[in-house]
């Protein structure tokens, strides 16, 4: 364990920790005393049929989901729904390399898969809250990988699913992209094979990661239209790279990011069906909205569309945004309005 | 100077060296005893009006241009044209960090701009061959940057220009992409600030560069359709990454690549007109075919189209290929056939 003030309520808001106990992982190791950070909004009704699960992505915690997607005026309105936002393992708030004690600390943190997260989340929802069915499961990017995994693994439990900017089976192209992120960090001598003294020591590696993210995370149109200025208020491209991209990743813990990157690379619901993606997606009972972002270079609409066609009750809803993948962070009200509109429609659907 | 057997006629075919003398560079330094590697095909006719200039890109030399774009059956047919293929500075055959003696060797090699190459090429063509007008100037990627520079700098000399997969003014997005390539190399401790003993010492950095190139250089469709197998004969994605991408860059010299990357980042014909791109492109007298590749993530068709509209005699001809930017290497006859067809049409145009 190493201290890192970034992963604290003062930055990420109030959250609770669910003590899961030992979690047997798909790769064979057991994560001891696994903890899931979560936060809830609204009240679970007597029928327990208004529960919504919200998951988290690569670089975010429950905080950004809470800020961007949940609240009065959003589809995920706490006046109607009991919303449980759960941080993924490796988020920095849930069990993560930097906050786990020896002998599973830092570089010795075990390899975690998307399926492990979903099993852990299932335990939280069923045992802590007695939830038997989800009105909606919603997540973006790696959070979306988790939602697909939920819909395939627990088909009877997921009534509706909304997947933003993610695929059910990661493509090799996206795998390679993530590998460049991983190598940008592990190539930093200050990373020391995962045994750095302070998260901030890996600043060069995280800076390189931030720049690769800057190339792939937005779009050429975003830069050409100078949205870094009109949308984000930065004074120049360099100001944007340093003040937004580098600043965004700088406080994060390298091993935590690497834990998630490894998991991201291997998201694949067809592990349930011996590699048969159609068979895996065919198991889904939920009404599913697959919502790629028009300019996303991680999960291009074409890849998402192909998967959507394999889902019995799947519908494709492309979100139009030249912010590309990074639109997820909800900088643009026009983006959020589209997501809310689709989610409202989905929630109104009688499954 | 360090030895590197890769940059030799046994790998890159027969070429001549033009001794340019000292070249005063835009950045203020003088490159002493500058040499340009070139090769010619065909005969210059008595009227000297059948000359074609072919330039080179980031990772290639004249060899790939010769192999893919020149010969009987191609638009650039030596039976009709006198074709001069000139390696850019930094190619490894022309003056480059690895082959230049002290005090301009290795990390002390001066910063070179696209304009410097074009001035040097102009000297070769005019003084060595007495060429006053080019029937065609043709290049792709960084070679295309040079062709735009030619058409703006020497408008009376360029009758026709064909620019493959390049922009006249580099975008910030592409600048950042190139910066990730640069950092993938300079972050390798074996690079030693440019003072490594052997090119192969920088293998980790070049491997990282190769992987970033694998993400941006092809397209998601290329991977999804397994073109690494059907087109390139590799047995798996990993086989492709190691056997094609890593193997491609591994023998190259890191400083040579960095010299070109710096130049690539700063390609900009509007340096002639105080930053006014429309004014710069408005100077062009040549008939210009702007030929982006449909799936190119370095120079997306949208970026190229916007520039084409600013060229008085400009026409946009999109080359359809899911190989993306890497299509340039001519793996696919269907790609080459499109380029040849456009070039034939352009060459038939009476300027």
XYZ file of C-alpha atoms in Angstrom:
702
model
C 0.000 0.000 0.000
C 1.163 3.470 -0.831
C -0.577 6.712 0.031
C -2.321 8.602 -2.765
C -4.543 11.511 -1.759
C -6.234 11.523 -5.151
C -8.220 8.428 -4.222
C -10.137 10.010 -1.374
C -13.624 11.367 -0.718
C -12.337 14.924 -1.015
C -11.759 14.267 -4.729
C -14.234 11.481 -5.488
C -17.125 12.303 -3.186
C -18.725 10.156 -0.548
C -18.751 6.444 -1.105
C -19.211 3.289 0.943
C -17.012 0.207 0.959
C -18.593 -3.229 0.662
C -16.473 -5.913 2.267
C -16.852 -8.811 -0.096
C -14.506 -11.239 1.617
C -12.226 -13.360 -0.525
C -12.902 -13.312 -4.243
C -11.780 -16.309 -6.274
C -10.642 -14.863 -9.588
C -11.001 -16.384 -13.051
C -7.233 -16.503 -13.423
C -7.014 -18.723 -10.333
C -5.737 -16.421 -7.607
C -7.895 -15.308 -4.703
C -8.153 -11.598 -4.013
C -8.204 -11.437 -0.193
C -10.631 -9.124 1.594
C -11.920 -7.645 -1.621
C -13.638 -4.276 -1.267
C -16.024 -2.590 -3.657
C -16.543 1.150 -3.446
C -20.130 2.092 -4.189
C -22.596 4.882 -3.768
C -26.379 4.887 -3.981
C -28.958 7.445 -4.986
C -32.705 7.164 -4.413
C -34.633 4.484 -2.550
C -35.201 0.848 -3.333
C -38.972 0.412 -3.508
C -40.883 -2.368 -1.753
C -41.092 -4.486 -4.906
C -37.361 -4.039 -5.362
C -37.941 -3.504 -9.066
C -36.524 -0.034 -9.477
C -32.839 -0.862 -9.100
C -30.301 0.499 -11.578
C -26.676 -0.599 -11.670
C -24.080 1.848 -12.950
C -20.504 0.707 -13.546
C -17.238 2.594 -14.084
C -14.605 2.898 -16.783
C -10.822 2.839 -17.179
C -9.901 6.182 -15.718
C -12.979 7.126 -13.730
C -14.621 6.289 -10.443
C -18.263 6.450 -9.414
C -17.854 10.204 -9.102
C -17.980 11.001 -12.810
C -20.946 8.663 -13.316
C -22.767 10.405 -10.480
C -21.932 13.864 -11.811
C -22.710 13.269 -15.482
C -25.438 10.642 -15.650
C -27.384 10.617 -12.376
C -29.710 13.192 -10.820
C -32.942 15.121 -11.224
C -33.361 15.968 -14.897
C -31.468 12.897 -16.028
C -33.008 9.598 -17.100
C -31.384 8.101 -14.010
C -33.494 10.139 -11.611
C -33.143 9.212 -7.938
C -36.778 10.218 -7.434
C -37.742 7.139 -9.442
C -34.842 4.743 -9.247
C -32.540 3.192 -6.706
C -29.215 3.711 -8.394
C -26.156 1.798 -7.292
C -22.889 3.010 -8.749
C -20.113 0.489 -8.235
C -16.427 1.153 -8.829
C -14.612 -1.561 -10.701
C -11.706 -3.388 -9.097
C -8.599 -1.332 -9.774
C -10.488 1.977 -9.753
C -8.385 3.221 -6.868
C -11.394 3.275 -4.513
C -12.352 -0.399 -4.817
C -9.588 -2.936 -4.152
C -6.646 -1.835 -6.272
C -2.908 -2.441 -6.452
C -2.073 0.769 -4.601
C -4.478 0.244 -1.665
C -4.144 -3.510 -1.121
C -1.824 -4.794 1.611
C 1.065 -7.191 1.113
C 1.356 -9.822 -0.271
C -1.101 -8.670 -2.984
C 0.070 -5.102 -3.138
C 1.482 -3.175 -6.086
C 3.049 -5.427 -8.729
C 1.787 -8.505 -6.879
C -1.872 -7.542 -7.268
C -3.531 -10.472 -9.064
C -4.847 -10.302 -12.604
C -8.558 -9.433 -12.593
C -11.059 -9.980 -15.399
C -14.311 -8.257 -16.277
C -16.142 -11.377 -15.132
C -14.588 -11.071 -11.673
C -15.978 -7.576 -11.334
C -19.418 -8.730 -12.355
C -19.422 -11.610 -9.880
C -18.359 -9.199 -7.138
C -21.015 -6.665 -8.122
C -23.626 -9.418 -8.177
C -22.742 -10.311 -4.614
C -23.078 -6.681 -3.540
C -26.473 -6.219 -5.193
C -27.996 -9.512 -4.071
C -26.592 -9.855 -0.550
C -26.371 -6.235 0.545
C -29.601 -5.023 -1.057
C -31.579 -8.175 -1.853
C -31.957 -7.072 -5.451
C -33.176 -9.890 -7.711
C -33.726 -7.972 -10.893
C -32.259 -4.836 -12.417
C -34.544 -2.347 -14.120
C -31.442 -1.196 -15.928
C -27.735 -1.919 -16.055
C -25.740 0.940 -17.502
C -22.090 1.635 -18.147
C -19.641 3.086 -20.669
C -16.311 1.902 -22.053
C -14.908 -0.647 -19.561
C -18.143 -0.063 -17.639
C -19.958 -1.150 -20.799
C -17.834 -4.290 -21.002
C -19.116 -5.074 -17.522
C -22.729 -4.480 -18.590
C -22.441 -6.894 -21.518
C -20.889 -9.415 -19.132
C -23.817 -8.899 -16.744
C -26.400 -9.434 -19.472
C -24.736 -12.658 -20.644
C -23.808 -14.057 -17.231
C -27.047 -13.204 -15.407
C -29.601 -13.001 -18.222
C -32.624 -13.389 -15.944
C -31.481 -10.585 -13.692
C -30.941 -7.866 -16.286
C -34.192 -6.484 -17.620
C -32.676 -3.649 -19.619
C -29.112 -2.801 -20.487
C -27.536 0.344 -21.907
C -23.990 0.066 -23.166
C -22.156 3.226 -24.079
C -18.995 3.154 -26.204
C -17.954 -0.435 -25.598
C -17.835 -3.843 -27.189
C -18.817 -7.235 -25.786
C -15.657 -8.795 -27.172
C -12.672 -6.542 -27.419
C -11.130 -6.206 -30.869
C -7.472 -6.869 -31.517
C -7.106 -3.283 -32.685
C -8.355 -2.027 -29.346
C -6.176 -4.582 -27.562
C -3.122 -3.192 -29.338
C -4.123 0.368 -28.547
C -4.348 -0.558 -24.879
C -0.990 -2.279 -25.141
C 0.565 1.004 -26.247
C -0.923 2.609 -23.123
C 0.524 -0.150 -20.960
C 3.959 0.112 -22.547
C 3.974 3.883 -22.201
C 3.892 3.320 -18.428
C 5.955 0.160 -18.016
C 8.760 1.661 -20.119
C 9.255 4.373 -17.505
C 12.286 3.377 -15.403
C 10.570 5.109 -12.484
C 7.799 2.502 -12.632
C 10.394 0.033 -11.304
C 8.420 -3.056 -12.319
C 5.578 -1.761 -10.207
C 7.554 -1.032 -7.056
C 7.700 2.770 -7.094
C 7.516 4.583 -3.760
C 4.893 7.156 -4.761
C 2.317 7.238 -7.565
C 3.705 10.568 -8.772
C 7.116 9.023 -9.462
C 5.720 7.527 -12.672
C 4.959 10.953 -14.097
C 6.843 10.457 -17.372
C 5.035 7.221 -18.119
C 1.665 8.739 -17.294
C 2.483 11.749 -19.437
C 3.154 9.491 -22.415
C -0.058 7.597 -21.720
C -1.927 10.901 -21.645
C -0.583 11.850 -25.062
C -1.519 8.541 -26.676
C -4.955 9.053 -25.151
C -5.002 12.517 -26.674
C -4.471 11.020 -30.139
C -6.994 8.195 -29.879
C -9.431 9.482 -27.248
C -10.774 12.446 -29.156
C -11.074 12.844 -32.913
C -9.329 14.738 -35.683
C -12.451 16.878 -35.957
C -12.274 17.764 -32.269
C -8.850 19.271 -32.823
C -9.666 20.842 -36.162
C -12.702 22.616 -34.725
C -10.658 23.752 -31.715
C -13.117 22.225 -29.281
C -10.304 22.286 -26.712
C -11.044 26.005 -26.674
C -14.764 26.378 -27.341
C -15.787 23.393 -25.223
C -12.996 23.153 -22.661
C -11.749 26.710 -22.457
C -8.074 25.937 -23.005
C -5.957 28.621 -24.657
C -3.975 26.457 -27.094
C -3.462 22.864 -28.122
C -0.455 22.630 -25.821
C -2.466 24.148 -23.003
C -5.034 21.430 -23.602
C -2.485 18.616 -23.681
C -0.901 19.728 -20.447
C -3.859 21.226 -18.645
C -6.462 18.616 -19.538
C -4.859 15.384 -20.708
C -1.686 15.285 -18.630
C -3.405 16.814 -15.615
C -6.170 14.231 -15.855
C -3.894 11.203 -15.581
C -1.090 12.690 -13.478
C -2.617 12.034 -10.025
C -3.612 8.471 -10.847
C -1.751 5.386 -9.738
C 0.163 3.581 -12.491
C -0.448 0.057 -11.178
C -4.160 0.768 -10.777
C -4.321 1.869 -14.414
C -2.315 -1.170 -15.509
C -4.667 -3.484 -13.606
C -7.595 -2.028 -15.511
C -5.778 -1.953 -18.851
C -5.033 -5.674 -18.650
C -8.689 -6.315 -17.834
C -9.884 -3.997 -20.616
C -7.789 -5.829 -23.192
C -9.455 -9.131 -22.366
C -13.133 -8.185 -22.127
C -14.906 -10.994 -23.951
C -18.356 -12.432 -23.223
C -17.665 -15.335 -25.574
C -15.533 -16.889 -22.849
C -18.874 -18.290 -21.671
C -19.470 -20.110 -24.933
C -16.107 -21.385 -26.041
C -15.424 -18.361 -28.191
C -18.811 -18.286 -29.942
C -19.812 -14.636 -29.732
C -23.205 -15.109 -31.359
C -24.060 -17.842 -28.861
C -22.976 -15.676 -25.935
C -24.915 -12.608 -27.040
C -27.834 -14.880 -27.904
C -28.175 -15.656 -24.201
C -29.113 -12.093 -23.400
C -32.734 -11.633 -22.293
C -32.484 -7.916 -21.640
C -33.640 -5.218 -23.960
C -30.259 -3.759 -24.927
C -29.390 -0.350 -26.330
C -25.937 -0.393 -27.833
C -24.784 3.219 -27.924
C -21.475 3.799 -29.684
C -20.188 7.331 -30.077
C -19.969 8.437 -33.701
C -16.287 9.498 -33.594
C -14.993 6.899 -31.131
C -11.652 5.396 -32.205
C -11.542 2.837 -29.364
C -14.918 1.293 -30.078
C -15.960 2.429 -33.558
C -19.705 2.316 -34.282
C -19.103 -0.329 -36.943
C -17.722 -2.752 -34.340
C -20.597 -2.057 -31.954
C -23.213 -2.383 -34.671
C -21.986 -5.855 -35.623
C -22.445 -7.001 -32.056
C -25.802 -5.317 -31.627
C -27.171 -7.419 -34.479
C -26.346 -10.569 -32.502
C -28.436 -9.510 -29.499
C -32.035 -10.821 -29.614
C -33.525 -7.601 -28.262
C -30.708 -5.344 -29.308
C -31.022 -1.889 -30.786
C -28.301 0.384 -32.067
C -28.405 4.008 -30.989
C -25.413 5.989 -32.210
C -24.534 9.020 -30.099
C -23.331 11.843 -32.304
C -20.290 13.604 -30.866
C -17.007 14.760 -32.331
C -15.520 14.458 -28.857
C -15.052 10.777 -29.702
C -14.518 8.393 -26.816
C -13.806 11.186 -24.369
C -17.351 12.485 -24.837
C -18.176 10.011 -22.059
C -16.960 12.534 -19.536
C -19.988 14.647 -20.302
C -18.346 17.947 -21.185
C -21.029 18.674 -23.748
C -24.719 19.005 -22.788
C -25.665 17.997 -26.341
C -23.992 14.658 -25.745
C -25.610 14.061 -22.366
C -29.031 14.965 -23.747
C -28.742 12.197 -26.346
C -27.749 9.612 -23.770
C -30.589 10.667 -21.482
C -33.138 10.518 -24.287
C -32.129 6.979 -25.210
C -32.091 5.861 -21.588
C -35.545 7.343 -20.973
C -36.902 5.466 -23.930
C -35.241 2.265 -22.810
C -36.526 2.628 -19.269
C -40.050 3.141 -20.630
C -39.801 -0.101 -22.549
C -41.870 -2.853 -20.942
C -39.716 -5.924 -20.920
C 28.691 7.744 -37.722
C 27.713 4.253 -36.748
C 27.555 1.220 -39.013
C 24.116 -0.065 -40.017
C 24.003 -2.726 -42.720
C 20.315 -2.112 -43.321
C 21.095 1.117 -45.135
C 23.002 -0.469 -47.985
C 22.428 -1.377 -51.639
C 21.964 -5.030 -50.683
C 18.723 -4.046 -48.950
C 17.727 -0.875 -50.770
C 18.954 -1.529 -54.286
C 21.303 0.516 -56.386
C 21.330 4.242 -55.846
C 23.610 7.170 -56.565
C 24.713 9.884 -54.174
C 24.503 13.527 -55.219
C 27.027 15.684 -53.397
C 25.124 18.846 -52.740
C 27.778 20.691 -50.774
C 26.725 22.678 -47.748
C 22.994 23.152 -47.269
C 21.841 26.178 -45.274
C 18.812 24.955 -43.361
C 15.664 26.898 -42.490
C 16.414 26.497 -38.795
C 19.732 28.311 -39.278
C 22.323 25.558 -39.142
C 24.290 24.438 -42.176
C 24.332 20.752 -43.015
C 27.878 20.171 -44.236
C 28.546 18.042 -47.319
C 24.896 17.144 -47.720
C 24.251 14.044 -49.807
C 21.048 13.006 -51.526
C 20.519 9.388 -52.469
C 18.661 9.074 -55.774
C 17.967 6.649 -58.523
C 16.689 7.213 -62.044
C 14.605 5.189 -64.445
C 14.125 5.928 -68.128
C 15.741 8.641 -70.257
C 15.397 12.379 -70.175
C 14.231 13.402 -73.648
C 15.758 16.189 -75.678
C 13.025 18.661 -74.720
C 13.589 17.714 -71.096
C 9.839 17.699 -70.588
C 9.330 14.133 -69.479
C 10.864 14.373 -65.994
C 9.025 12.956 -62.997
C 10.140 13.523 -59.421
C 9.303 10.873 -56.830
C 9.937 11.544 -53.134
C 10.085 9.265 -50.088
C 8.212 8.888 -46.806
C 8.937 8.448 -43.098
C 10.070 4.855 -43.014
C 10.929 4.165 -46.630
C 13.697 4.848 -49.086
C 13.617 5.099 -52.873
C 13.466 1.305 -52.976
C 9.789 0.966 -52.067
C 8.830 3.760 -54.474
C 10.729 2.000 -57.237
C 9.189 -1.376 -56.424
C 5.587 -0.258 -55.994
C 5.050 2.738 -58.233
C 7.589 2.673 -61.066
C 8.005 0.309 -64.006
C 6.400 -1.068 -67.148
C 2.672 -1.433 -66.522
C 2.618 1.456 -64.064
C 1.671 5.033 -64.855
C 5.279 5.913 -64.094
C 6.642 3.951 -67.037
C 10.353 4.388 -67.704
C 9.657 3.875 -71.410
C 7.923 7.262 -71.380
C 9.317 9.186 -68.449
C 12.591 10.080 -66.877
C 11.864 9.278 -63.271
C 14.080 10.600 -60.498
C 13.439 9.080 -57.081
C 15.091 11.105 -54.351
C 15.486 9.968 -50.745
C 14.641 12.595 -48.187
C 17.252 13.777 -45.715
C 17.198 11.377 -42.784
C 16.173 8.402 -44.923
C 19.312 6.540 -43.939
C 20.668 6.665 -47.500
C 20.685 10.443 -47.937
C 22.471 12.470 -45.240
C 21.128 11.207 -41.934
C 22.117 11.271 -38.280
C 23.622 7.787 -38.388
C 25.789 8.331 -41.482
C 26.969 11.895 -40.934
C 30.410 12.524 -39.438
C 31.122 14.513 -36.309
C 30.299 17.201 -35.314
C 26.852 16.760 -36.946
C 26.497 13.076 -36.167
C 23.825 11.314 -34.131
C 22.094 13.610 -31.623
C 23.949 16.615 -33.055
C 22.412 16.237 -36.501
C 20.682 19.552 -37.231
C 16.921 19.978 -37.428
C 15.745 19.655 -41.032
C 12.461 20.869 -42.495
C 10.447 19.742 -45.500
C 11.488 22.958 -47.239
C 15.151 22.043 -46.852
C 14.559 18.773 -48.647
C 12.778 20.513 -51.471
C 15.558 23.073 -51.925
C 18.086 20.240 -51.994
C 16.023 18.241 -54.498
C 15.644 21.346 -56.656
C 19.411 21.679 -56.814
C 19.785 18.041 -57.823
C 17.185 18.268 -60.583
C 18.308 21.588 -62.030
C 22.089 21.334 -61.725
C 22.644 17.628 -62.231
C 20.027 17.086 -64.944
C 19.193 20.563 -66.224
C 15.498 19.932 -65.617
C 13.438 23.140 -65.802
C 9.954 21.688 -65.566
C 8.485 18.565 -64.032
C 5.846 16.646 -65.938
C 4.845 15.259 -62.573
C 5.895 15.455 -58.939
C 4.665 12.533 -56.930
C 4.977 11.356 -53.333
C 3.069 9.888 -50.414
C 2.896 10.720 -46.723
C 6.043 12.732 -45.877
C 6.833 12.407 -49.572
C 3.493 14.102 -50.213
C 4.381 16.897 -47.821
C 7.435 17.465 -50.015
C 5.304 17.519 -53.172
C 2.980 20.194 -51.757
C 6.057 22.169 -50.755
C 7.409 21.810 -54.293
C 4.160 23.025 -55.861
C 4.016 26.086 -53.582
C 7.730 26.943 -53.586
C 8.398 26.377 -57.290
C 4.975 26.846 -58.891
C 6.335 27.424 -62.414
C 8.379 24.236 -62.306
C 5.651 21.792 -61.296
C 3.254 21.058 -64.137
C 1.354 18.274 -62.379
C 1.436 17.022 -58.816
C 0.064 13.870 -57.239
C -0.069 13.775 -53.469
C -0.888 10.488 -51.780
C -1.986 10.339 -48.149
C -0.587 13.646 -46.964
C -1.536 17.171 -46.002
C 0.016 20.473 -47.007
C -0.173 21.702 -43.424
C 0.119 19.064 -40.742
C -2.774 18.907 -38.279
C -2.255 19.096 -34.544
C -3.790 15.645 -34.249
C -1.167 14.227 -36.556
C 1.526 16.235 -34.756
C 0.502 14.594 -31.476
C 0.443 11.160 -33.059
C 3.981 11.705 -34.277
C 4.946 12.934 -30.822
C 3.853 9.591 -29.369
C 6.148 7.895 -31.897
C 9.015 10.155 -30.877
C 8.450 9.568 -27.174
C 8.226 5.819 -27.655
C 11.843 5.972 -28.822
C 13.302 8.726 -26.653
C 11.891 7.073 -23.528
C 14.098 4.048 -24.129
C 17.100 4.356 -21.796
C 19.119 2.556 -24.489
C 18.581 5.557 -26.768
C 20.942 7.472 -24.463
C 19.876 10.907 -25.694
C 20.864 9.799 -29.169
C 24.303 8.453 -28.324
C 23.742 4.697 -28.570
C 26.567 2.573 -29.944
C 24.511 0.530 -32.403
C 21.101 1.120 -34.015
C 19.853 -2.212 -32.687
C 20.418 -1.113 -29.074
C 17.186 0.919 -29.283
C 15.120 -2.165 -29.943
C 12.618 -1.591 -27.121
C 11.876 1.930 -28.240
C 11.488 0.851 -31.858
C 9.241 -2.004 -30.760
C 6.951 0.470 -28.995
C 6.985 2.714 -32.037
C 6.035 -0.282 -34.183
C 3.026 -1.015 -31.983
C 1.728 2.546 -32.034
C 2.135 2.390 -35.804
C 0.152 -0.855 -35.762
C -2.750 0.937 -34.059
C -2.800 4.056 -36.228
C -1.186 2.842 -39.447
C -3.822 0.330 -40.476
C -7.537 0.417 -39.662
C -9.937 -1.415 -37.394
C -11.401 -3.042 -40.510
C -7.985 -4.328 -41.551
C -7.749 -6.262 -38.298
C -11.380 -7.321 -38.235
C -11.153 -8.777 -41.719
C -7.899 -10.529 -40.834
C -6.074 -8.929 -43.721
C -2.847 -9.679 -41.836
C -3.577 -13.237 -42.965
C -5.333 -12.987 -46.334
C -3.180 -10.127 -47.599
C 0.081 -10.580 -45.711
C 0.122 -14.295 -44.984
C 0.758 -14.002 -41.253
C -0.610 -16.767 -39.033
C -2.013 -14.669 -36.184
C -2.319 -11.110 -35.003
C 0.763 -11.560 -32.828
C 2.623 -13.078 -35.737
C 1.732 -9.964 -37.696
C 2.794 -7.545 -34.950
C 6.152 -9.231 -34.541
C 6.786 -10.482 -38.038
C 5.593 -7.425 -39.951
C 5.414 -4.359 -37.729
C 8.302 -4.948 -35.341
C 10.436 -6.553 -38.043
C 9.806 -3.569 -40.310
C 11.158 -0.961 -37.906
C 13.732 -3.071 -36.047
C 16.665 -2.600 -38.450
C 16.116 1.154 -38.770
C 18.162 3.790 -37.008
C 16.379 5.598 -34.185
C 17.973 8.996 -34.773
C 17.196 8.789 -38.483
C 13.538 8.146 -37.662
C 13.513 10.959 -35.114
C 15.004 13.360 -37.661
C 12.150 12.568 -40.019
C 9.486 12.602 -37.295
C 10.458 16.138 -36.263
C 10.287 17.198 -39.920
C 6.956 15.423 -40.445
C 5.394 17.199 -37.481
C 6.210 20.600 -38.958
C 5.235 20.161 -42.612
C 3.425 23.390 -43.476
C 3.346 25.222 -46.794
C 1.750 28.235 -45.114
C 5.187 29.149 -43.755
C 5.554 30.883 -47.135
C 2.559 33.122 -46.515
C 2.661 34.011 -42.851
C 0.359 31.160 -41.881
C -2.270 31.784 -44.570
C -2.898 28.310 -45.966
C -5.333 29.468 -48.649
C -2.794 32.004 -49.912
C -0.035 29.374 -49.988
C -2.103 26.772 -51.829
C -3.417 29.543 -54.081
C 0.117 29.947 -55.445
C 0.064 26.483 -56.970
C 0.015 26.452 -60.775
C 0.144 22.679 -61.135
C -2.795 20.451 -61.816
C -2.957 18.637 -58.477
C -4.545 15.321 -57.614
C -4.978 15.022 -53.857
C -5.275 11.317 -53.123
C -6.081 10.477 -49.518
C -6.619 6.847 -48.556
C -10.149 6.137 -47.372
C -9.159 4.545 -44.040
C -6.075 6.630 -43.267
C -5.903 7.736 -39.627
C -2.801 9.923 -40.110
C -4.202 12.019 -42.915
C -7.969 11.434 -42.981
C -9.700 12.183 -46.302
C -11.645 14.988 -44.626
C -8.431 16.866 -43.855
C -7.097 16.344 -47.366
C -10.353 17.359 -49.004
C -10.403 20.682 -47.182
C -6.960 21.488 -48.567
C -7.784 20.272 -52.062
C -10.549 22.850 -52.261
C -7.976 25.605 -51.751
C -5.894 24.536 -54.760
C -6.837 26.366 -57.988
C -6.466 23.270 -60.159
C -6.989 20.746 -57.419
C -9.001 17.568 -57.644
C -9.778 15.076 -54.915
C -9.320 11.413 -55.736
C -9.916 9.162 -52.730
C -8.123 5.823 -52.854
C -10.300 3.119 -51.351
C -8.329 0.786 -49.100
C -8.949 -0.683 -45.665
C -5.183 -0.978 -45.285
C -5.311 2.653 -44.174
C -2.086 4.612 -44.286
C 0.027 1.479 -44.652
C -1.628 0.786 -48.015
C 1.145 3.023 -49.363
C 3.505 0.079 -49.250
C 1.586 -1.469 -52.113
C 0.734 -4.849 -50.648
C -2.571 -4.881 -52.489
C -2.747 -4.770 -56.312
C -6.243 -3.258 -56.016
C -4.693 -0.277 -54.267
C -1.869 0.153 -56.746
C -4.292 -0.076 -59.659
C -6.258 2.905 -58.304
C -3.141 5.008 -57.879
C -1.938 4.120 -61.357
C -5.318 4.963 -62.893
C -5.358 8.390 -61.302
C -1.765 9.077 -62.246
C -2.380 8.055 -65.858
C -5.294 10.440 -66.041
C -3.271 13.212 -64.455
C -0.336 12.642 -66.805
C -2.694 12.802 -69.787
C -3.965 16.175 -68.632
C -2.619 18.982 -70.795
C -1.535 21.680 -68.411
